[in-house]
PDB file of C-alpha atoms and ligand atoms in Angstrom:
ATOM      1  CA  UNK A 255      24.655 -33.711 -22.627  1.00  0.00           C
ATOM      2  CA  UNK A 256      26.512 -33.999 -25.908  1.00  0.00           C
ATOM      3  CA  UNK A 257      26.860 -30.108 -26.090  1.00  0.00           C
ATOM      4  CA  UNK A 258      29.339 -28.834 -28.572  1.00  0.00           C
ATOM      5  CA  UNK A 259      30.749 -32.527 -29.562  1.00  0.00           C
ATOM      6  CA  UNK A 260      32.310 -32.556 -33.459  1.00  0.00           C
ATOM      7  CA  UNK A 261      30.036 -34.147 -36.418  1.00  0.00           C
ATOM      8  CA  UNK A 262      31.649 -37.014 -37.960  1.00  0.00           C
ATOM      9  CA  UNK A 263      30.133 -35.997 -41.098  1.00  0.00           C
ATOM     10  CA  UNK A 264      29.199 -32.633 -42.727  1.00  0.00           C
ATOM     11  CA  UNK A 265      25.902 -34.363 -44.124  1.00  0.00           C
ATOM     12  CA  UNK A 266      24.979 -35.299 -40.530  1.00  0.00           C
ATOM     13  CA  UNK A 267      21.971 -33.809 -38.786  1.00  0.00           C
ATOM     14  CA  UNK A 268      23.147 -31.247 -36.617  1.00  0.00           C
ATOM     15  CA  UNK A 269      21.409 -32.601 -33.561  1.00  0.00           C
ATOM     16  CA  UNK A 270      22.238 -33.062 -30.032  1.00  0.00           C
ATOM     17  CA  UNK A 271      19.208 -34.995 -28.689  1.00  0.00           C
ATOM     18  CA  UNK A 272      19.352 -38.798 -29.132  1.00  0.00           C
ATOM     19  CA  UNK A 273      17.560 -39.892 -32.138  1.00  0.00           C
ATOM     20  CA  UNK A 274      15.323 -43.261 -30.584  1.00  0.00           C
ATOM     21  CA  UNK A 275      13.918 -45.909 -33.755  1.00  0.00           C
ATOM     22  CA  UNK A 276      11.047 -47.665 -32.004  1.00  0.00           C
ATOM     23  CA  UNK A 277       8.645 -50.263 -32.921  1.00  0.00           C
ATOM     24  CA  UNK A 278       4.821 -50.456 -32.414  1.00  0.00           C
ATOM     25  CA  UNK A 279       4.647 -49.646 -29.060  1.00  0.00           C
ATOM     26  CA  UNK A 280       1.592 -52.105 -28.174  1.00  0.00           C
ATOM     27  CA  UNK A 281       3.967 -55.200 -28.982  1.00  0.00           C
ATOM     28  CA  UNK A 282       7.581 -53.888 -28.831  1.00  0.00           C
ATOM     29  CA  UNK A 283       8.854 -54.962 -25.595  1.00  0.00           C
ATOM     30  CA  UNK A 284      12.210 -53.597 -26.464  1.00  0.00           C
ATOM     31  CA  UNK A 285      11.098 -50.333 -27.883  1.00  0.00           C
ATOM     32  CA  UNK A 286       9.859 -49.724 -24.614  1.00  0.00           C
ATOM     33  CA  UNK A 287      12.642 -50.256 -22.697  1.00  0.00           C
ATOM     34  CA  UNK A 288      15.030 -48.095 -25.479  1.00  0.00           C
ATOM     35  CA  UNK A 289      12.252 -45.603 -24.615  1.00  0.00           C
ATOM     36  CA  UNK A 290      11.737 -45.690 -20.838  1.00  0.00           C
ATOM     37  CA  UNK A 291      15.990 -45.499 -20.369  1.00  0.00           C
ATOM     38  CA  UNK A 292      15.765 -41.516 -22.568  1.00  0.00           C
ATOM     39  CA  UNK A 293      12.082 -40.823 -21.200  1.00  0.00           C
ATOM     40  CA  UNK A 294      12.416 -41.719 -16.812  1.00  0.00           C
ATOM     41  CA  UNK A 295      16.102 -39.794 -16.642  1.00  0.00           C
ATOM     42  CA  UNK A 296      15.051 -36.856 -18.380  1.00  0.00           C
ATOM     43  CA  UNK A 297      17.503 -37.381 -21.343  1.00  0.00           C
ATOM     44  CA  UNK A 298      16.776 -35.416 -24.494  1.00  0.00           C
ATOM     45  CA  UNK A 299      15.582 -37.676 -27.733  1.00  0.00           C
ATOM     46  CA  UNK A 300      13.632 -37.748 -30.987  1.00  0.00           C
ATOM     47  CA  UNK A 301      11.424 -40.743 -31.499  1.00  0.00           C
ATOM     48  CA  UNK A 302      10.630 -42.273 -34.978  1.00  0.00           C
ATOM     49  CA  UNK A 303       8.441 -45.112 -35.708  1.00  0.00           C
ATOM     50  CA  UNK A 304       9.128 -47.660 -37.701  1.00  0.00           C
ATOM     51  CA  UNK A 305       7.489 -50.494 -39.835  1.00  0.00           C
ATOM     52  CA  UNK A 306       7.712 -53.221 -37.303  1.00  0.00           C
ATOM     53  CA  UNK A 307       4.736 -55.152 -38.460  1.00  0.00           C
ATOM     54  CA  UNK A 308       4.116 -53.278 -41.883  1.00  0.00           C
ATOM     55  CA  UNK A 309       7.212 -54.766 -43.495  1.00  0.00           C
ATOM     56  CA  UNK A 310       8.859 -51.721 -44.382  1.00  0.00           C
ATOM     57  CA  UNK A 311      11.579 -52.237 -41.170  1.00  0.00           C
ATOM     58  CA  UNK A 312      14.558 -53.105 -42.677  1.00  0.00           C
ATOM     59  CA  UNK A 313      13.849 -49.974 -45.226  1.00  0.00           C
ATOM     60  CA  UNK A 314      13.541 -47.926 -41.941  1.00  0.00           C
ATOM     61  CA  UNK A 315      16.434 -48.905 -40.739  1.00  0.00           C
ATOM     62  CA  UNK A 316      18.719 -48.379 -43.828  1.00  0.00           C
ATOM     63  CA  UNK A 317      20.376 -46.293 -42.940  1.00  0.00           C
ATOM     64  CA  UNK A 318      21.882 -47.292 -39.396  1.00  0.00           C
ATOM     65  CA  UNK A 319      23.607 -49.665 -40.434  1.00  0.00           C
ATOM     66  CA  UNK A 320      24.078 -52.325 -38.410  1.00  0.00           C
ATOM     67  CA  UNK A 321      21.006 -52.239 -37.396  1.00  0.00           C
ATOM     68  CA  UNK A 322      17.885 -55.327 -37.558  1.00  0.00           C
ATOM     69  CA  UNK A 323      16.023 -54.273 -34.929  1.00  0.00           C
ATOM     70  CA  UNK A 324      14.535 -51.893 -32.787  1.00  0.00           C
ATOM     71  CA  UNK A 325      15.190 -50.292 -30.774  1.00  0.00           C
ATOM     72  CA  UNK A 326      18.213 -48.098 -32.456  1.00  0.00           C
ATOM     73  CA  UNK A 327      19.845 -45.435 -31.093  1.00  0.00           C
ATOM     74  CA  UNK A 328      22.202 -42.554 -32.887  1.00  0.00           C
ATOM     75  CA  UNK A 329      24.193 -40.208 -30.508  1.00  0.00           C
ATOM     76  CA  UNK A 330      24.820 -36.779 -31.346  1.00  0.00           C
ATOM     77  CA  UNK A 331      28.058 -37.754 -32.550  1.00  0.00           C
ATOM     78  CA  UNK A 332      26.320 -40.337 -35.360  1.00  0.00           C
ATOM     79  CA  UNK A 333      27.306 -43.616 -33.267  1.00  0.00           C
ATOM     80  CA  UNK A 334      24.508 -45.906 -34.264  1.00  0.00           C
ATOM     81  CA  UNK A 335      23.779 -48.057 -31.435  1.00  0.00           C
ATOM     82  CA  UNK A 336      21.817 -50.942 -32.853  1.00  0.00           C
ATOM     83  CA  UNK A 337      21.139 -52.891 -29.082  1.00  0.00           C
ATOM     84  CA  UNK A 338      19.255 -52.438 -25.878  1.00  0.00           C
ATOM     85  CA  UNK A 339      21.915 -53.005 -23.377  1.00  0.00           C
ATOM     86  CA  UNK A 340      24.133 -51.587 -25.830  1.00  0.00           C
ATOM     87  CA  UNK A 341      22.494 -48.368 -25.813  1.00  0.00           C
ATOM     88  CA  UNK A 342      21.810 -48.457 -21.534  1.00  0.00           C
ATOM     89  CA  UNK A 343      25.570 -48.820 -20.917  1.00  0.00           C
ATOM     90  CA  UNK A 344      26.256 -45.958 -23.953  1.00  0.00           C
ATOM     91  CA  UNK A 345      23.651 -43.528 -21.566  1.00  0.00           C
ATOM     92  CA  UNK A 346      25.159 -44.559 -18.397  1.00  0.00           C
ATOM     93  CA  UNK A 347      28.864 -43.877 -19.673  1.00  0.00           C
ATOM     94  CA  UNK A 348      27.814 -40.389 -21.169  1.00  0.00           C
ATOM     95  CA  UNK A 349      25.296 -39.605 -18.110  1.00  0.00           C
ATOM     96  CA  UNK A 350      26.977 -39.812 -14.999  1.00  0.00           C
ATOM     97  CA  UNK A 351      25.427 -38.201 -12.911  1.00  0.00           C
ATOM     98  CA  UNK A 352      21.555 -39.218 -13.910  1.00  0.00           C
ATOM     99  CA  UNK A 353      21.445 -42.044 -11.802  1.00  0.00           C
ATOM    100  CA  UNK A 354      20.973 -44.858 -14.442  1.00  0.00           C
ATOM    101  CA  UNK A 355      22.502 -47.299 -12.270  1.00  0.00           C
ATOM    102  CA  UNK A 356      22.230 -47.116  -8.814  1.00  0.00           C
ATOM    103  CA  UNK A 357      25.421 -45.196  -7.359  1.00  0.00           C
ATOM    104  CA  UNK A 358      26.128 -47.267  -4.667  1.00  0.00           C
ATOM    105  CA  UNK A 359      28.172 -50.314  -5.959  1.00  0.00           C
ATOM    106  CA  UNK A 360      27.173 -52.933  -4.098  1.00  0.00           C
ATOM    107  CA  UNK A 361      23.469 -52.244  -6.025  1.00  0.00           C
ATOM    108  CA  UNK A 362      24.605 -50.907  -9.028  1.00  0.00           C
ATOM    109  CA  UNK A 363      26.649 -54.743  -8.828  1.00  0.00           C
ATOM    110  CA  UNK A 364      23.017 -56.022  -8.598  1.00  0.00           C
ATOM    111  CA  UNK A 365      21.327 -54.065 -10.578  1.00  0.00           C
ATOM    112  CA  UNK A 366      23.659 -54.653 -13.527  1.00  0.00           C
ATOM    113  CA  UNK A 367      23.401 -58.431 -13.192  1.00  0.00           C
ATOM    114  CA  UNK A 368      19.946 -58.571 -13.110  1.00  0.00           C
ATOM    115  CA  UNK A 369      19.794 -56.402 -16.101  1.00  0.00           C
ATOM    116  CA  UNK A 370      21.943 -58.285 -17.872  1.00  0.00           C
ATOM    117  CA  UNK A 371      20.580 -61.651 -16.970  1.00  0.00           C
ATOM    118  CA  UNK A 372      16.875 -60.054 -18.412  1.00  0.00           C
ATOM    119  CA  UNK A 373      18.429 -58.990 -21.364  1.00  0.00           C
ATOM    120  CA  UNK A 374      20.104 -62.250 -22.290  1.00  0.00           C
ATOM    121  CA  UNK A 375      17.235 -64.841 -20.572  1.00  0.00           C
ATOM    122  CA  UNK A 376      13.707 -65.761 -19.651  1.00  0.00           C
ATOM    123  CA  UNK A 377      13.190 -67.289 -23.033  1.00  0.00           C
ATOM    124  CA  UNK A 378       9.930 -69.261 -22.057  1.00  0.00           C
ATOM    125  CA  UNK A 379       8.846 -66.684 -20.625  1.00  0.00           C
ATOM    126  CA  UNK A 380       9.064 -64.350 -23.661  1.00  0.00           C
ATOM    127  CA  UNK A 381       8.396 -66.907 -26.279  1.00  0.00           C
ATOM    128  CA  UNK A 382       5.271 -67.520 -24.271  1.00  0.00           C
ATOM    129  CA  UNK A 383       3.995 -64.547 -23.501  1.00  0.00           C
ATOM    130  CA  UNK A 384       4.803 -61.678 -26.024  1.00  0.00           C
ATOM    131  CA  UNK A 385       4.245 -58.512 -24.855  1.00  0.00           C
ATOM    132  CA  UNK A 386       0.803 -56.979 -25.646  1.00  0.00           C
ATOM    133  CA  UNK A 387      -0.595 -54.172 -24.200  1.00  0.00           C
ATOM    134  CA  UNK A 388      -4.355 -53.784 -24.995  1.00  0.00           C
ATOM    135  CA  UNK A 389      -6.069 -56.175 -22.957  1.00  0.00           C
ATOM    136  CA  UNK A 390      -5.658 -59.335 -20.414  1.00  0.00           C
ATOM    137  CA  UNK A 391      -6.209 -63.126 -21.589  1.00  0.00           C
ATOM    138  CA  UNK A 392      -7.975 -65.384 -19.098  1.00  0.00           C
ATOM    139  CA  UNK A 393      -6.942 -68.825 -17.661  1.00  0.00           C
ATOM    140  CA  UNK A 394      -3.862 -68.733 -19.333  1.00  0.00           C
ATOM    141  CA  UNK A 395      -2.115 -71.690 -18.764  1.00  0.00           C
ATOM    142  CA  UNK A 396       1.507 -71.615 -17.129  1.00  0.00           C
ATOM    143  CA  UNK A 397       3.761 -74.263 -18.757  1.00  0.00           C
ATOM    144  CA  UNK A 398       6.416 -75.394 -16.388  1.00  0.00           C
ATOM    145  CA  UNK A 399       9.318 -74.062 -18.448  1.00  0.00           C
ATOM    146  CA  UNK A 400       7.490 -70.439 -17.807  1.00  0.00           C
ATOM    147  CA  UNK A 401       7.462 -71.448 -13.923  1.00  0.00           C
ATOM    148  CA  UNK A 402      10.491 -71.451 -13.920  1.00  0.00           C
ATOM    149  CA  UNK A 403      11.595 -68.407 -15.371  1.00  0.00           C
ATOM    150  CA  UNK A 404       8.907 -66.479 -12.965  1.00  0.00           C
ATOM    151  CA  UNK A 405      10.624 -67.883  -9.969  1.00  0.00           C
ATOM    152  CA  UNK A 406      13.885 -66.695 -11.097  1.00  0.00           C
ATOM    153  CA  UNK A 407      12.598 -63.288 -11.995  1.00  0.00           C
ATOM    154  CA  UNK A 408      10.961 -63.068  -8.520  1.00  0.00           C
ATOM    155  CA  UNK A 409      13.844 -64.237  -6.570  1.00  0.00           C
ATOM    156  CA  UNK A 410      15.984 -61.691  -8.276  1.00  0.00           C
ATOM    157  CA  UNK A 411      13.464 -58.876  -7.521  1.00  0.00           C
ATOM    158  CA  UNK A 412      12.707 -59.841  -4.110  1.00  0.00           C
ATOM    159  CA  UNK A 413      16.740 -59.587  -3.460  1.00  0.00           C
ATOM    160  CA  UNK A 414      16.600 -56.188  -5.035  1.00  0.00           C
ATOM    161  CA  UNK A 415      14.149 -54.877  -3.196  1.00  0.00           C
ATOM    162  CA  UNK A 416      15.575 -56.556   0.470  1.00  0.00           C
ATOM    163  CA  UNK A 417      18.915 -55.408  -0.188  1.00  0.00           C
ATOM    164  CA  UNK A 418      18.632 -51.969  -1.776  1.00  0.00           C
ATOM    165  CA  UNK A 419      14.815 -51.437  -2.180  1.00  0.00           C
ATOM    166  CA  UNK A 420      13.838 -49.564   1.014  1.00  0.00           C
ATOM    167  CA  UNK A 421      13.432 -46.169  -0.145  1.00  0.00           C
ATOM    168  CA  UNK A 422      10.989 -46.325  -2.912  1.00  0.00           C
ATOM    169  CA  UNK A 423       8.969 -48.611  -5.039  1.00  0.00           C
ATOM    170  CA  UNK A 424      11.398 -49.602  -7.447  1.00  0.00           C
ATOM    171  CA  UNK A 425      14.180 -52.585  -7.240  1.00  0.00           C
ATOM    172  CA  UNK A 426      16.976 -50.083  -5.570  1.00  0.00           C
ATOM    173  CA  UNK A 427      14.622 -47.635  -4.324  1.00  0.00           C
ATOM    174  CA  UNK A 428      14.767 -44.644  -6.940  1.00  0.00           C
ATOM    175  CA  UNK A 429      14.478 -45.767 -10.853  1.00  0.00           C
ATOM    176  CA  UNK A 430      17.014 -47.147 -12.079  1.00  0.00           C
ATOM    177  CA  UNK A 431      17.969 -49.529 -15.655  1.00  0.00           C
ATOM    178  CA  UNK A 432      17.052 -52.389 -13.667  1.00  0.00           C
ATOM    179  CA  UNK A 433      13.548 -51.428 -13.555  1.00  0.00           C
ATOM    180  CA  UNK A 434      13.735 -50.421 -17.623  1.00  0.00           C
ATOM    181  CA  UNK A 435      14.779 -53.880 -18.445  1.00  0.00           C
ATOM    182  CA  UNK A 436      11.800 -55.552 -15.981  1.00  0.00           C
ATOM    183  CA  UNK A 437       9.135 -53.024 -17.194  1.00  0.00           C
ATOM    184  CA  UNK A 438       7.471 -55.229 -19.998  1.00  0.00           C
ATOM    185  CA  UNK A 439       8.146 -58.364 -17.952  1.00  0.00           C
ATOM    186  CA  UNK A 440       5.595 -56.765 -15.504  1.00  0.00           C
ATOM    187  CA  UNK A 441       3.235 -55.984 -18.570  1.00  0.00           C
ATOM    188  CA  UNK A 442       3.881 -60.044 -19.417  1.00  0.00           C
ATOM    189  CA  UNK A 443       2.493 -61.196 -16.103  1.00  0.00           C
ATOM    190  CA  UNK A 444      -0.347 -58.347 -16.152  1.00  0.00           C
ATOM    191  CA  UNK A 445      -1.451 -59.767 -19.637  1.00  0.00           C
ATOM    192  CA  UNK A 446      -1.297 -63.084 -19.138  1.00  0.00           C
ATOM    193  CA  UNK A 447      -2.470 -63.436 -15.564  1.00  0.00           C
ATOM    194  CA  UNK A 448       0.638 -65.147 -14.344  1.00  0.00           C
ATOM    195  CA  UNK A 449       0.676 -66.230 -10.854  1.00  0.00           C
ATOM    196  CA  UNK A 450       3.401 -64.135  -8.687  1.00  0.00           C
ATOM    197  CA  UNK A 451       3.617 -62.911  -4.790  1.00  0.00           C
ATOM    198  CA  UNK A 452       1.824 -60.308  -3.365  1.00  0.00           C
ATOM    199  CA  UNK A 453       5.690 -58.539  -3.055  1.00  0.00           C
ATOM    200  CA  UNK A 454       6.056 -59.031  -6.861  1.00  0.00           C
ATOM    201  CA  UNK A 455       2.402 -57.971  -7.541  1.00  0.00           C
ATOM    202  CA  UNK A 456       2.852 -54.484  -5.914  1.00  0.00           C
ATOM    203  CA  UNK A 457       6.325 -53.926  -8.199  1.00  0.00           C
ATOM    204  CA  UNK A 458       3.906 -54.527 -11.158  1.00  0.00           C
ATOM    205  CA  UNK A 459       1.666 -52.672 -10.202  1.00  0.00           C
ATOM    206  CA  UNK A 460       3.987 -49.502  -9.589  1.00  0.00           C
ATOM    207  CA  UNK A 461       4.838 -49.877 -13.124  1.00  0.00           C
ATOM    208  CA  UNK A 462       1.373 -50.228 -14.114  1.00  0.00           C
ATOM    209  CA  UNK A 463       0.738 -46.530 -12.209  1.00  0.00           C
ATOM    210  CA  UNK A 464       4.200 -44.968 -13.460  1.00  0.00           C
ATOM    211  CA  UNK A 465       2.903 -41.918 -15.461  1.00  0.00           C
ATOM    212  CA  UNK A 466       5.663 -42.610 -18.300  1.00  0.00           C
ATOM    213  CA  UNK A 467       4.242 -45.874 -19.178  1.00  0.00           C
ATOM    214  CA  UNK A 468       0.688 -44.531 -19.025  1.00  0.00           C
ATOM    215  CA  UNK A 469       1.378 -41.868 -21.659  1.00  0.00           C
ATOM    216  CA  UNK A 470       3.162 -45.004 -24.077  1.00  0.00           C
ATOM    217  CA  UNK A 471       0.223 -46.996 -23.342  1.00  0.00           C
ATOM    218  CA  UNK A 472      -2.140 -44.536 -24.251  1.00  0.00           C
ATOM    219  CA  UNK A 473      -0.277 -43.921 -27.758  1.00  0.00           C
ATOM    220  CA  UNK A 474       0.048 -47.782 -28.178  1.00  0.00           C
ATOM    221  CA  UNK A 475      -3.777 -47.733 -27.951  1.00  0.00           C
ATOM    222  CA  UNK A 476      -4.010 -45.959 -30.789  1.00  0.00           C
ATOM    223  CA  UNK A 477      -1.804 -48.173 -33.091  1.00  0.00           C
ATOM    224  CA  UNK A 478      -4.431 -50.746 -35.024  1.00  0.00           C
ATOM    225  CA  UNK A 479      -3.411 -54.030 -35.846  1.00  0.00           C
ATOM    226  CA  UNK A 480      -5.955 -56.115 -37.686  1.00  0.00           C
ATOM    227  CA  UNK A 481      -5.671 -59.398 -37.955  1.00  0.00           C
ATOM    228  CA  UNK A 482      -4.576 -59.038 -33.830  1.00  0.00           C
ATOM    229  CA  UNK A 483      -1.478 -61.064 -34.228  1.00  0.00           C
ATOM    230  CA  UNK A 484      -0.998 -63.375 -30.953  1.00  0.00           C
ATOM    231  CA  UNK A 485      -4.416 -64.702 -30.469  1.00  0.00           C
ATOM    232  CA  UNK A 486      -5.035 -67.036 -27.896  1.00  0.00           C
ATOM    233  CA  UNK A 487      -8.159 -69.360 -27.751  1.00  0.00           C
ATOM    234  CA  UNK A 488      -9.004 -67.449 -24.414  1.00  0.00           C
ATOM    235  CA  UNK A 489     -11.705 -65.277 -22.761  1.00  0.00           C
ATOM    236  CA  UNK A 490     -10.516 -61.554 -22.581  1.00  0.00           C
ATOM    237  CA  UNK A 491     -10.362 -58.838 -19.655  1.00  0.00           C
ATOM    238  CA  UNK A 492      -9.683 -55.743 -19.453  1.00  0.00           C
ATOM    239  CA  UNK A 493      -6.327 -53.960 -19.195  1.00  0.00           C
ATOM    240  CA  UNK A 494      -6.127 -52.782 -15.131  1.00  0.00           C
ATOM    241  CA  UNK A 495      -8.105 -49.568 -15.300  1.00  0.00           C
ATOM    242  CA  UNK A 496      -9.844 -49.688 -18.596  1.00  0.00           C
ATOM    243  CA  UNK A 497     -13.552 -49.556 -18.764  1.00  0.00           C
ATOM    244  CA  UNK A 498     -15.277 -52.834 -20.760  1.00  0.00           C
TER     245      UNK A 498
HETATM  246  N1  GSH B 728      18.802 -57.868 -28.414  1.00  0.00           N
HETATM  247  C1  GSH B 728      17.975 -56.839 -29.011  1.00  0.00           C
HETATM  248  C2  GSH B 728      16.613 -57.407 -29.320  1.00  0.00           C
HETATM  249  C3  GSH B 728      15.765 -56.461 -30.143  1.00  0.00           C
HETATM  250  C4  GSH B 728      14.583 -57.154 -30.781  1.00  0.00           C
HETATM  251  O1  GSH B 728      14.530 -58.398 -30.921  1.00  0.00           O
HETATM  252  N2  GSH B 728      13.602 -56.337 -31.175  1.00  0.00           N
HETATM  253  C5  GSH B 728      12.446 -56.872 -31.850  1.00  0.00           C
HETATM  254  C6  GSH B 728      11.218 -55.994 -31.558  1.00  0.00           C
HETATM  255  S1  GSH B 728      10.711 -56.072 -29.873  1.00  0.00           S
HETATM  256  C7  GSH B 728      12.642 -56.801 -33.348  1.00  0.00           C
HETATM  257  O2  GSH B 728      13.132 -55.812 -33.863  1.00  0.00           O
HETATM  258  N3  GSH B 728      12.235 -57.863 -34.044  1.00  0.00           N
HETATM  259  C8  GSH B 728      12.280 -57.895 -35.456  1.00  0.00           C
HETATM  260  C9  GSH B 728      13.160 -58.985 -35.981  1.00  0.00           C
HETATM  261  O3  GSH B 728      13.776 -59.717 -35.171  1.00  0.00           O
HETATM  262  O4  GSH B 728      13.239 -59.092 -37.218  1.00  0.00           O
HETATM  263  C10 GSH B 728      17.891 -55.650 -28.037  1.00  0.00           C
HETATM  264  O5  GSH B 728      18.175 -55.854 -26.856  1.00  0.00           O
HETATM  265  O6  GSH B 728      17.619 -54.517 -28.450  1.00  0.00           O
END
């Protein structure tokens, strides 16, 4: 914790939680992992919405400069951290003993890669599937491109898990980053249907179960957003455990 760090400036909050600017949490794949990386290690925040898809975002974010997106993180200090990975590495350098990578170094090797090659890839897969939270589309076809990118993703989980994976359900056993930055790539392939191993299909679904993503679920089901903005011409399912 920050605890007794000096205030750049004297019209600063005086604050020593994180303050955590997230998007609507239905669509915001990267709001949820700025969330999950405060929320699953117990670190103290603030959350504050803002205008993703009402327009009024770049007004939100005035004053955090740099900041364009969400998420956006400001330490108790004032540093204004304006990118996911940016913001994971920040929490892992001031939280050393929380875990956030995996402490042995031969998986936290791993498990930074694999983060890192999330962060920065998979661009069919994200392009094709957005992140949506509040149902699943039917017979939604996989374009090769996507293929791709899923065997990739599972290769790199299945090494995880072989390697360093033995003691829990997660890619290195306990929670860790890793798992922050694959979250909403789970939520991808339980939207969208998309064809992956049995292995892969039981790391989903541990995310699909983990109580911290239930609770931001259940507040992204109350979000509205009228005209629903990635429509597919597709039959529709239910989200895994909703009623019709
Ligand atoms: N590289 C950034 C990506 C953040 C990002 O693209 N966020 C989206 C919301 S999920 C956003 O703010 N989009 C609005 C825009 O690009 O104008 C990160 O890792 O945080």
């Amino acid at each position: 914790m920050n605890v007794g760090m000096k205030l750049p400036s004297s019209t600063m909050p005086i604050t020593m939680t994180y303050e955590l600017y997230i998007g609507d949490r239905t669509f915001s794949s990267w709001s949820l992992r700025g969330w999950l990386m405060l929320e699953k290690f117990g670190l103290p925040y603030q959350a504050h919405m803002v205008g993703l898809y009402t327009g009024t975002m770049q007004a939100d974010l005035a004053h955090l400069t740099p900041a364009r997106t969400v998420p956006v993180m400001r330490t108790a200090e004032g540093y204004v951290l304006t990118d996911s990975l940016a913001m994971a590495e920040t929490l892992a350098e001031n939280h050393p003993n929380a875990n956030l990578y995996p402490p042995d170094p031969a998986a936290r090797a791993l498990a930074r890669s694999i983060t890192a090659e999330m962060h920065s890839g998979f661009h069919a897969l994200r392009s094709a599937c957005p992140m949506m939270l509040n149902f699943c589309w039917q017979e939604f076809e996989v374009s090769q491109a996507v293929q791709q990118d899923l065997h990739r993703i599972e290769e790199l989980w299945s090494l995880a898990r072989t390697r360093h994976g033995s003691d829990g359900p997660w890619l290195f056993g306990a929670y860790s980053l890793a798992d922050v930055f694959y979250a909403p790539v789970a939520m991808r392939m339980t939207a969208y249907g998309l064809p992956v191993s049995d292995a892969s299909r039981a790391y989903v679904d541990a995310h699909l179960n983990d109580a911290a993503f239930l609770a931001w679920r259940k507040a992204a089901m109350k979000e509205v957003h009228e005209p629903f903005p990635y429509q597919l011409p597709l039959e529709r399912k239910p989200w895994p455990g909703d009623r019709n």
